[in-house]
Amino acid sequence: MAERLTRLRGADPGREQRQALIESLVEGQRVDAAALARAELVAGRTGQPVEQVLNQLGALSDEDLVAAYAAVSGCEIWDPARRPAEIDVSQLAVSAEYLRRGRILPLRLERGTLFCAVCDPLDNEGLSGLVFATGLAVSLLVARPGDWRRGFDALFSSDERSATLLDERRLEREIDQVADGVSEGAGARLVASAFEAALALGASDIHFEPRRNDLLIRLRVDGRMIEHQVAAADLAAPAVSRIKVIANLNLGERRLPQDGRTSFVIGGRSIDVRVATSPTVFGETAVLRILDRAAVPLDLDRLGLAAPTVEVLRRAGRAPHGLFLVTGPTGSGKTTTLYALLQTFAGSGRKVLSIEDPVEYHFEHVSQTQAAPHLGLTFAAALRSFLRQDPDVILVGEIRDPETAAVAMQAAMTGHLVLASIHANDALAVAPRLRDMGVEPYQLAAGFRGAMAQRLVRRLCPDCRVEEHDAAEHLAIGTRRLVRRFRAVGCPACKGLGYRGRVPVSEAFLADDRLQRALADQASAGELAALAQDLGLENMLSDGLSRVERGESSLEEVLAAVHG
């Protein structure tokens, strides 16, 4: 039986088992030497086991930790769905506080054996105390920290606790004003649970919105806002205070908006978060933008872009100089595409500089600068300084004003490859947009190398999508006849939404001599479109309809994204 039986006079697993656990993690390349050295230093000061420090620092995931514990201890991994807690805790002569500190969750009592889910099956001291207090043999299963926490909260939520909850919340609100990274206050728990749920659903943003009588927590999932939880109004201030503490914002300033950055360790992974707070009539709102690099593969071949678009991007990245632009509305994935293009320069020997607002992901091979307009460090000012630093590639977070456009074009014309984002309706509208910003036609002809436009559409859930079998499936849109269509249904896998994740629809082109001459001659939009089609430009609508026919998205999603 793969459950470990612990008795009072059982042998201490000791350092040997923990050392074997660490060695297995290193040999399996689950942790690196630098993270291990840091964890050992912290463990020496705090007395915590090294593997748990690794987990808390985000260097070891919950799954890897639990698997390692199970292998060393011989315990099974606890599945809450199959083995829920079914015990009357009043039968146990042990306090909830003791169980919480030992991260022990009683599950059931059967024939003199107490079955428990534990986060650390090698904690013989804590488990021996449980055996001594209860007089029972204890059989263990290894629990993921998140599963244990939810199970513990569910087991020890009683009517008595609910009756005193308001007074506790008042006290916890004061505690949260000075909460630190290990706070167990109500605000900290609410923020942590919302963040955990956001990661589970693949959300990009978490919104804490105080209202007159409650606190509304919403998540942006696949571009759509969904309601996650409604909490008591007296939890609004502690929750926002907790967010401000960990984002290093001014706790005392509640009259002005603030921006910051922080990281959460959830499931043993470190997740970067961008934080923005703003005052409202019912208290401060807080929006957390999740920057989970593990959820967004920065690899051109894994972004889901059409093959012609990927080829254009790769050719643009190989160009020695020129200006290549990516366009699309806010939230369309422009930054992710540009970052994936930056990743192609890793190990190339080219010097890469970037000016961004904000810096969302960090690269070892890129010197990244955070714009600070209030200090005079604008996109244009940073670009001018970059030209004196002998770069090969420059990334500009966004060209949004004539000054930045002029300096970016100057850099492109003087032997640098400049990558940037810009707001325009489509790829062909990029050049006219630059002209509107004051870039001369001759400069466009000399420095403009091409453009890409993209949108994100929701992906149909592959488990429940169905093909439509009516006359509409042969619908003609523009000059293209759509022969297949699928629609969303909804199932447990997609939480009843019918969609799961997003895919990009895109268009891209590289300028040739004919197009550059047309730009110099200030050709009309129709003439530019005709030349771009000769270059093989497949517009976003065509790319989107191809995805509809393959069952990747619905016609309604594509039309809404492309035409608004």
PDB file of C-alpha atoms in Angstrom, residues 347-551:
ATOM      1  CA  GLY A 347      23.009  33.851 -29.237  1.00  0.00           C
ATOM      2  CA  SER A 348      23.345  35.812 -32.486  1.00  0.00           C
ATOM      3  CA  GLY A 349      26.003  38.187 -31.213  1.00  0.00           C
ATOM      4  CA  ARG A 350      23.927  41.221 -32.203  1.00  0.00           C
ATOM      5  CA  LYS A 351      23.588  44.024 -29.671  1.00  0.00           C
ATOM      6  CA  VAL A 352      19.904  44.524 -28.881  1.00  0.00           C
ATOM      7  CA  LEU A 353      18.491  47.528 -26.982  1.00  0.00           C
ATOM      8  CA  SER A 354      14.877  48.246 -26.079  1.00  0.00           C
ATOM      9  CA  ILE A 355      12.860  51.131 -24.685  1.00  0.00           C
ATOM     10  CA  GLU A 356       9.508  49.985 -23.299  1.00  0.00           C
ATOM     11  CA  ASP A 357       6.647  51.226 -21.159  1.00  0.00           C
ATOM     12  CA  PRO A 358       6.402  48.996 -19.277  1.00  0.00           C
ATOM     13  CA  VAL A 359       9.041  46.266 -19.542  1.00  0.00           C
ATOM     14  CA  GLU A 360       6.864  43.146 -19.412  1.00  0.00           C
ATOM     15  CA  TYR A 361       9.371  40.293 -19.755  1.00  0.00           C
ATOM     16  CA  HIS A 362      13.100  40.248 -19.144  1.00  0.00           C
ATOM     17  CA  PHE A 363      15.715  38.903 -21.558  1.00  0.00           C
ATOM     18  CA  GLU A 364      19.329  38.053 -20.831  1.00  0.00           C
ATOM     19  CA  HIS A 365      20.484  39.108 -24.315  1.00  0.00           C
ATOM     20  CA  VAL A 366      18.618  42.436 -24.446  1.00  0.00           C
ATOM     21  CA  SER A 367      19.489  45.678 -22.620  1.00  0.00           C
ATOM     22  CA  GLN A 368      15.998  46.826 -21.662  1.00  0.00           C
ATOM     23  CA  THR A 369      15.114  50.367 -20.550  1.00  0.00           C
ATOM     24  CA  GLN A 370      11.938  51.431 -18.788  1.00  0.00           C
ATOM     25  CA  ALA A 371      10.514  54.707 -20.102  1.00  0.00           C
ATOM     26  CA  ALA A 372      10.071  57.429 -17.463  1.00  0.00           C
ATOM     27  CA  PRO A 373       8.408  60.463 -19.109  1.00  0.00           C
ATOM     28  CA  HIS A 374       8.171  62.312 -15.785  1.00  0.00           C
ATOM     29  CA  LEU A 375      11.988  62.264 -15.657  1.00  0.00           C
ATOM     30  CA  GLY A 376      12.383  63.185 -19.305  1.00  0.00           C
ATOM     31  CA  LEU A 377      13.179  59.637 -20.420  1.00  0.00           C
ATOM     32  CA  THR A 378      10.721  59.415 -23.315  1.00  0.00           C
ATOM     33  CA  PHE A 379      10.810  56.968 -26.214  1.00  0.00           C
ATOM     34  CA  ALA A 380      12.428  59.620 -28.392  1.00  0.00           C
ATOM     35  CA  ALA A 381      15.036  60.582 -25.758  1.00  0.00           C
ATOM     36  CA  ALA A 382      15.985  56.947 -25.195  1.00  0.00           C
ATOM     37  CA  LEU A 383      16.228  56.327 -28.945  1.00  0.00           C
ATOM     38  CA  ARG A 384      18.653  59.242 -29.337  1.00  0.00           C
ATOM     39  CA  SER A 385      20.851  57.844 -26.589  1.00  0.00           C
ATOM     40  CA  PHE A 386      20.698  54.365 -28.143  1.00  0.00           C
ATOM     41  CA  LEU A 387      22.197  55.670 -31.392  1.00  0.00           C
ATOM     42  CA  ARG A 388      25.393  56.453 -29.460  1.00  0.00           C
ATOM     43  CA  GLN A 389      25.624  52.926 -28.019  1.00  0.00           C
ATOM     44  CA  ASP A 390      26.442  51.051 -31.238  1.00  0.00           C
ATOM     45  CA  PRO A 391      23.317  48.830 -31.355  1.00  0.00           C
ATOM     46  CA  ASP A 392      22.392  46.391 -34.099  1.00  0.00           C
ATOM     47  CA  VAL A 393      18.702  46.040 -33.182  1.00  0.00           C
ATOM     48  CA  ILE A 394      16.427  48.502 -31.380  1.00  0.00           C
ATOM     49  CA  LEU A 395      12.965  47.710 -30.038  1.00  0.00           C
ATOM     50  CA  VAL A 396      10.603  50.645 -29.474  1.00  0.00           C
ATOM     51  CA  GLY A 397       7.605  49.784 -27.317  1.00  0.00           C
ATOM     52  CA  GLU A 398       5.302  52.089 -29.278  1.00  0.00           C
ATOM     53  CA  ILE A 399       5.601  54.869 -31.838  1.00  0.00           C
ATOM     54  CA  ARG A 400       2.923  57.244 -30.626  1.00  0.00           C
ATOM     55  CA  ASP A 401       4.110  60.754 -31.524  1.00  0.00           C
ATOM     56  CA  PRO A 402       5.923  62.579 -34.371  1.00  0.00           C
ATOM     57  CA  GLU A 403       9.166  62.916 -32.417  1.00  0.00           C
ATOM     58  CA  THR A 404       9.483  59.173 -31.785  1.00  0.00           C
ATOM     59  CA  ALA A 405       8.535  58.418 -35.404  1.00  0.00           C
ATOM     60  CA  ALA A 406      11.234  60.786 -36.690  1.00  0.00           C
ATOM     61  CA  VAL A 407      14.005  59.364 -34.491  1.00  0.00           C
ATOM     62  CA  ALA A 408      12.970  55.741 -35.233  1.00  0.00           C
ATOM     63  CA  MET A 409      13.077  56.432 -38.962  1.00  0.00           C
ATOM     64  CA  GLN A 410      16.447  58.147 -38.593  1.00  0.00           C
ATOM     65  CA  ALA A 411      17.810  55.077 -36.786  1.00  0.00           C
ATOM     66  CA  ALA A 412      16.420  52.777 -39.504  1.00  0.00           C
ATOM     67  CA  MET A 413      18.069  54.867 -42.226  1.00  0.00           C
ATOM     68  CA  THR A 414      21.483  54.888 -40.514  1.00  0.00           C
ATOM     69  CA  GLY A 415      22.114  51.150 -40.409  1.00  0.00           C
ATOM     70  CA  HIS A 416      19.981  49.872 -37.516  1.00  0.00           C
ATOM     71  CA  LEU A 417      17.122  47.376 -37.500  1.00  0.00           C
ATOM     72  CA  VAL A 418      14.237  49.044 -35.650  1.00  0.00           C
ATOM     73  CA  LEU A 419      11.243  47.004 -34.465  1.00  0.00           C
ATOM     74  CA  ALA A 420       8.242  48.830 -33.035  1.00  0.00           C
ATOM     75  CA  SER A 421       4.506  48.749 -32.481  1.00  0.00           C
ATOM     76  CA  ILE A 422       2.107  51.384 -33.752  1.00  0.00           C
ATOM     77  CA  HIS A 423      -1.658  51.846 -33.774  1.00  0.00           C
ATOM     78  CA  ALA A 424      -3.226  51.483 -37.234  1.00  0.00           C
ATOM     79  CA  ASN A 425      -6.206  49.634 -38.664  1.00  0.00           C
ATOM     80  CA  ASP A 426      -4.201  47.122 -40.679  1.00  0.00           C
ATOM     81  CA  ALA A 427      -0.729  46.473 -42.080  1.00  0.00           C
ATOM     82  CA  LEU A 428      -1.255  48.661 -45.157  1.00  0.00           C
ATOM     83  CA  ALA A 429      -2.384  51.597 -42.985  1.00  0.00           C
ATOM     84  CA  VAL A 430       0.991  51.738 -41.224  1.00  0.00           C
ATOM     85  CA  ALA A 431       2.805  53.796 -43.885  1.00  0.00           C
ATOM     86  CA  PRO A 432       0.028  56.434 -44.125  1.00  0.00           C
ATOM     87  CA  ARG A 433       0.019  56.589 -40.316  1.00  0.00           C
ATOM     88  CA  LEU A 434       3.736  57.397 -40.335  1.00  0.00           C
ATOM     89  CA  ARG A 435       3.128  60.066 -42.969  1.00  0.00           C
ATOM     90  CA  ASP A 436       0.466  61.579 -40.707  1.00  0.00           C
ATOM     91  CA  MET A 437       3.136  61.784 -38.000  1.00  0.00           C
ATOM     92  CA  GLY A 438       5.392  63.841 -40.244  1.00  0.00           C
ATOM     93  CA  VAL A 439       7.659  61.179 -41.747  1.00  0.00           C
ATOM     94  CA  GLU A 440       8.599  62.305 -45.265  1.00  0.00           C
ATOM     95  CA  PRO A 441       7.798  60.045 -48.246  1.00  0.00           C
ATOM     96  CA  TYR A 442      11.465  59.806 -49.204  1.00  0.00           C
ATOM     97  CA  GLN A 443      12.272  58.600 -45.688  1.00  0.00           C
ATOM     98  CA  LEU A 444       9.608  55.903 -45.946  1.00  0.00           C
ATOM     99  CA  ALA A 445      11.051  54.786 -49.255  1.00  0.00           C
ATOM    100  CA  ALA A 446      14.533  54.552 -47.756  1.00  0.00           C
ATOM    101  CA  GLY A 447      13.817  53.053 -44.355  1.00  0.00           C
ATOM    102  CA  PHE A 448      10.447  51.278 -44.292  1.00  0.00           C
ATOM    103  CA  ARG A 449      10.844  47.483 -44.495  1.00  0.00           C
ATOM    104  CA  GLY A 450       7.369  46.140 -43.851  1.00  0.00           C
ATOM    105  CA  ALA A 451       4.524  45.698 -41.388  1.00  0.00           C
ATOM    106  CA  MET A 452       2.347  43.149 -39.678  1.00  0.00           C
ATOM    107  CA  ALA A 453      -1.147  43.462 -38.212  1.00  0.00           C
ATOM    108  CA  GLN A 454      -2.877  41.027 -35.873  1.00  0.00           C
ATOM    109  CA  ARG A 455      -5.935  40.405 -33.744  1.00  0.00           C
ATOM    110  CA  LEU A 456      -6.764  37.706 -31.217  1.00  0.00           C
ATOM    111  CA  VAL A 457      -9.908  35.587 -31.561  1.00  0.00           C
ATOM    112  CA  ARG A 458     -11.240  33.062 -29.100  1.00  0.00           C
ATOM    113  CA  ARG A 459     -10.445  29.439 -29.878  1.00  0.00           C
ATOM    114  CA  LEU A 460     -13.388  27.033 -30.059  1.00  0.00           C
ATOM    115  CA  CYS A 461     -13.203  24.330 -27.419  1.00  0.00           C
ATOM    116  CA  PRO A 462     -12.104  21.184 -29.311  1.00  0.00           C
ATOM    117  CA  ASP A 463     -14.059  18.990 -26.882  1.00  0.00           C
ATOM    118  CA  CYS A 464     -17.502  20.423 -27.610  1.00  0.00           C
ATOM    119  CA  ARG A 465     -17.461  22.408 -30.886  1.00  0.00           C
ATOM    120  CA  VAL A 466     -19.954  21.205 -33.481  1.00  0.00           C
ATOM    121  CA  GLU A 467     -20.091  21.720 -37.224  1.00  0.00           C
ATOM    122  CA  GLU A 468     -23.121  23.572 -38.524  1.00  0.00           C
ATOM    123  CA  HIS A 469     -25.063  21.697 -41.199  1.00  0.00           C
ATOM    124  CA  ASP A 470     -27.340  24.222 -42.831  1.00  0.00           C
ATOM    125  CA  ALA A 471     -27.325  26.519 -45.821  1.00  0.00           C
ATOM    126  CA  ALA A 472     -25.299  29.095 -43.943  1.00  0.00           C
ATOM    127  CA  GLU A 473     -22.238  26.871 -44.004  1.00  0.00           C
ATOM    128  CA  HIS A 474     -21.779  27.818 -47.673  1.00  0.00           C
ATOM    129  CA  LEU A 475     -21.989  31.509 -46.892  1.00  0.00           C
ATOM    130  CA  ALA A 476     -19.976  33.774 -49.201  1.00  0.00           C
ATOM    131  CA  ILE A 477     -18.102  36.583 -47.459  1.00  0.00           C
ATOM    132  CA  GLY A 478     -16.608  39.114 -49.817  1.00  0.00           C
ATOM    133  CA  THR A 479     -14.908  37.174 -52.575  1.00  0.00           C
ATOM    134  CA  ARG A 480     -14.451  34.000 -50.516  1.00  0.00           C
ATOM    135  CA  ARG A 481     -16.958  31.186 -50.066  1.00  0.00           C
ATOM    136  CA  LEU A 482     -16.945  29.690 -46.595  1.00  0.00           C
ATOM    137  CA  VAL A 483     -17.603  25.966 -46.963  1.00  0.00           C
ATOM    138  CA  ARG A 484     -17.422  24.891 -43.297  1.00  0.00           C
ATOM    139  CA  ARG A 485     -18.447  26.544 -40.038  1.00  0.00           C
ATOM    140  CA  PHE A 486     -18.341  25.461 -36.417  1.00  0.00           C
ATOM    141  CA  ARG A 487     -20.114  26.885 -33.396  1.00  0.00           C
ATOM    142  CA  ALA A 488     -19.528  26.938 -29.670  1.00  0.00           C
ATOM    143  CA  VAL A 489     -21.545  24.668 -27.382  1.00  0.00           C
ATOM    144  CA  GLY A 490     -20.003  24.566 -23.901  1.00  0.00           C
ATOM    145  CA  CYS A 491     -18.767  21.731 -21.721  1.00  0.00           C
ATOM    146  CA  PRO A 492     -16.956  21.221 -18.382  1.00  0.00           C
ATOM    147  CA  ALA A 493     -13.563  21.452 -20.092  1.00  0.00           C
ATOM    148  CA  CYS A 494     -14.247  25.054 -21.193  1.00  0.00           C
ATOM    149  CA  LYS A 495     -16.346  25.968 -18.125  1.00  0.00           C
ATOM    150  CA  GLY A 496     -19.445  26.130 -20.326  1.00  0.00           C
ATOM    151  CA  LEU A 497     -18.097  28.995 -22.434  1.00  0.00           C
ATOM    152  CA  GLY A 498     -17.596  27.059 -25.661  1.00  0.00           C
ATOM    153  CA  TYR A 499     -14.185  28.673 -26.081  1.00  0.00           C
ATOM    154  CA  ARG A 500     -10.801  27.895 -24.570  1.00  0.00           C
ATOM    155  CA  GLY A 501      -7.772  30.071 -25.254  1.00  0.00           C
ATOM    156  CA  ARG A 502      -7.151  32.412 -28.185  1.00  0.00           C
ATOM    157  CA  VAL A 503      -5.500  32.257 -31.597  1.00  0.00           C
ATOM    158  CA  PRO A 504      -4.133  35.131 -33.683  1.00  0.00           C
ATOM    159  CA  VAL A 505      -5.343  36.199 -37.102  1.00  0.00           C
ATOM    160  CA  SER A 506      -2.758  38.210 -38.964  1.00  0.00           C
ATOM    161  CA  GLU A 507      -1.407  39.740 -42.146  1.00  0.00           C
ATOM    162  CA  ALA A 508       2.154  40.770 -42.960  1.00  0.00           C
ATOM    163  CA  PHE A 509       4.316  41.913 -45.854  1.00  0.00           C
ATOM    164  CA  LEU A 510       7.850  43.035 -46.642  1.00  0.00           C
ATOM    165  CA  ALA A 511       8.309  46.055 -48.916  1.00  0.00           C
ATOM    166  CA  ASP A 512      10.118  45.586 -52.210  1.00  0.00           C
ATOM    167  CA  ASP A 513      11.538  48.233 -54.567  1.00  0.00           C
ATOM    168  CA  ARG A 514       8.176  48.784 -56.283  1.00  0.00           C
ATOM    169  CA  LEU A 515       6.352  49.377 -53.010  1.00  0.00           C
ATOM    170  CA  GLN A 516       9.068  51.692 -51.745  1.00  0.00           C
ATOM    171  CA  ARG A 517       8.898  53.735 -54.943  1.00  0.00           C
ATOM    172  CA  ALA A 518       5.119  53.915 -54.547  1.00  0.00           C
ATOM    173  CA  LEU A 519       5.589  55.235 -51.005  1.00  0.00           C
ATOM    174  CA  ALA A 520       8.010  57.875 -52.317  1.00  0.00           C
ATOM    175  CA  ASP A 521       5.414  58.865 -54.924  1.00  0.00           C
ATOM    176  CA  GLN A 522       2.679  59.030 -52.243  1.00  0.00           C
ATOM    177  CA  ALA A 523       0.587  56.357 -53.954  1.00  0.00           C
ATOM    178  CA  SER A 524      -3.053  55.920 -52.958  1.00  0.00           C
ATOM    179  CA  ALA A 525      -4.281  53.258 -50.573  1.00  0.00           C
ATOM    180  CA  GLY A 526      -5.700  51.269 -53.497  1.00  0.00           C
ATOM    181  CA  GLU A 527      -2.393  51.262 -55.334  1.00  0.00           C
ATOM    182  CA  LEU A 528      -0.543  50.170 -52.185  1.00  0.00           C
ATOM    183  CA  ALA A 529      -3.067  47.365 -51.660  1.00  0.00           C
ATOM    184  CA  ALA A 530      -2.580  46.094 -55.186  1.00  0.00           C
ATOM    185  CA  LEU A 531       1.214  46.068 -54.779  1.00  0.00           C
ATOM    186  CA  ALA A 532       0.943  44.324 -51.409  1.00  0.00           C
ATOM    187  CA  GLN A 533      -1.217  41.592 -52.934  1.00  0.00           C
ATOM    188  CA  ASP A 534       1.470  41.066 -55.556  1.00  0.00           C
ATOM    189  CA  LEU A 535       3.866  40.560 -52.622  1.00  0.00           C
ATOM    190  CA  GLY A 536       1.632  37.747 -51.340  1.00  0.00           C
ATOM    191  CA  LEU A 537      -0.244  39.637 -48.615  1.00  0.00           C
ATOM    192  CA  GLU A 538      -3.134  37.537 -47.280  1.00  0.00           C
ATOM    193  CA  ASN A 539      -5.383  39.869 -45.306  1.00  0.00           C
ATOM    194  CA  MET A 540      -6.584  39.182 -41.770  1.00  0.00           C
ATOM    195  CA  LEU A 541     -10.105  38.312 -42.869  1.00  0.00           C
ATOM    196  CA  SER A 542      -8.813  35.608 -45.191  1.00  0.00           C
ATOM    197  CA  ASP A 543      -6.593  34.205 -42.444  1.00  0.00           C
ATOM    198  CA  GLY A 544      -9.540  34.282 -40.034  1.00  0.00           C
ATOM    199  CA  LEU A 545     -11.860  32.490 -42.450  1.00  0.00           C
ATOM    200  CA  SER A 546      -9.244  29.774 -42.909  1.00  0.00           C
ATOM    201  CA  ARG A 547      -9.324  29.263 -39.146  1.00  0.00           C
ATOM    202  CA  VAL A 548     -13.123  29.121 -39.215  1.00  0.00           C
ATOM    203  CA  GLU A 549     -13.013  26.356 -41.820  1.00  0.00           C
ATOM    204  CA  ARG A 550     -10.488  24.417 -39.734  1.00  0.00           C
ATOM    205  CA  GLY A 551     -12.732  24.685 -36.681  1.00  0.00           C
TER     206      GLY A 551
END
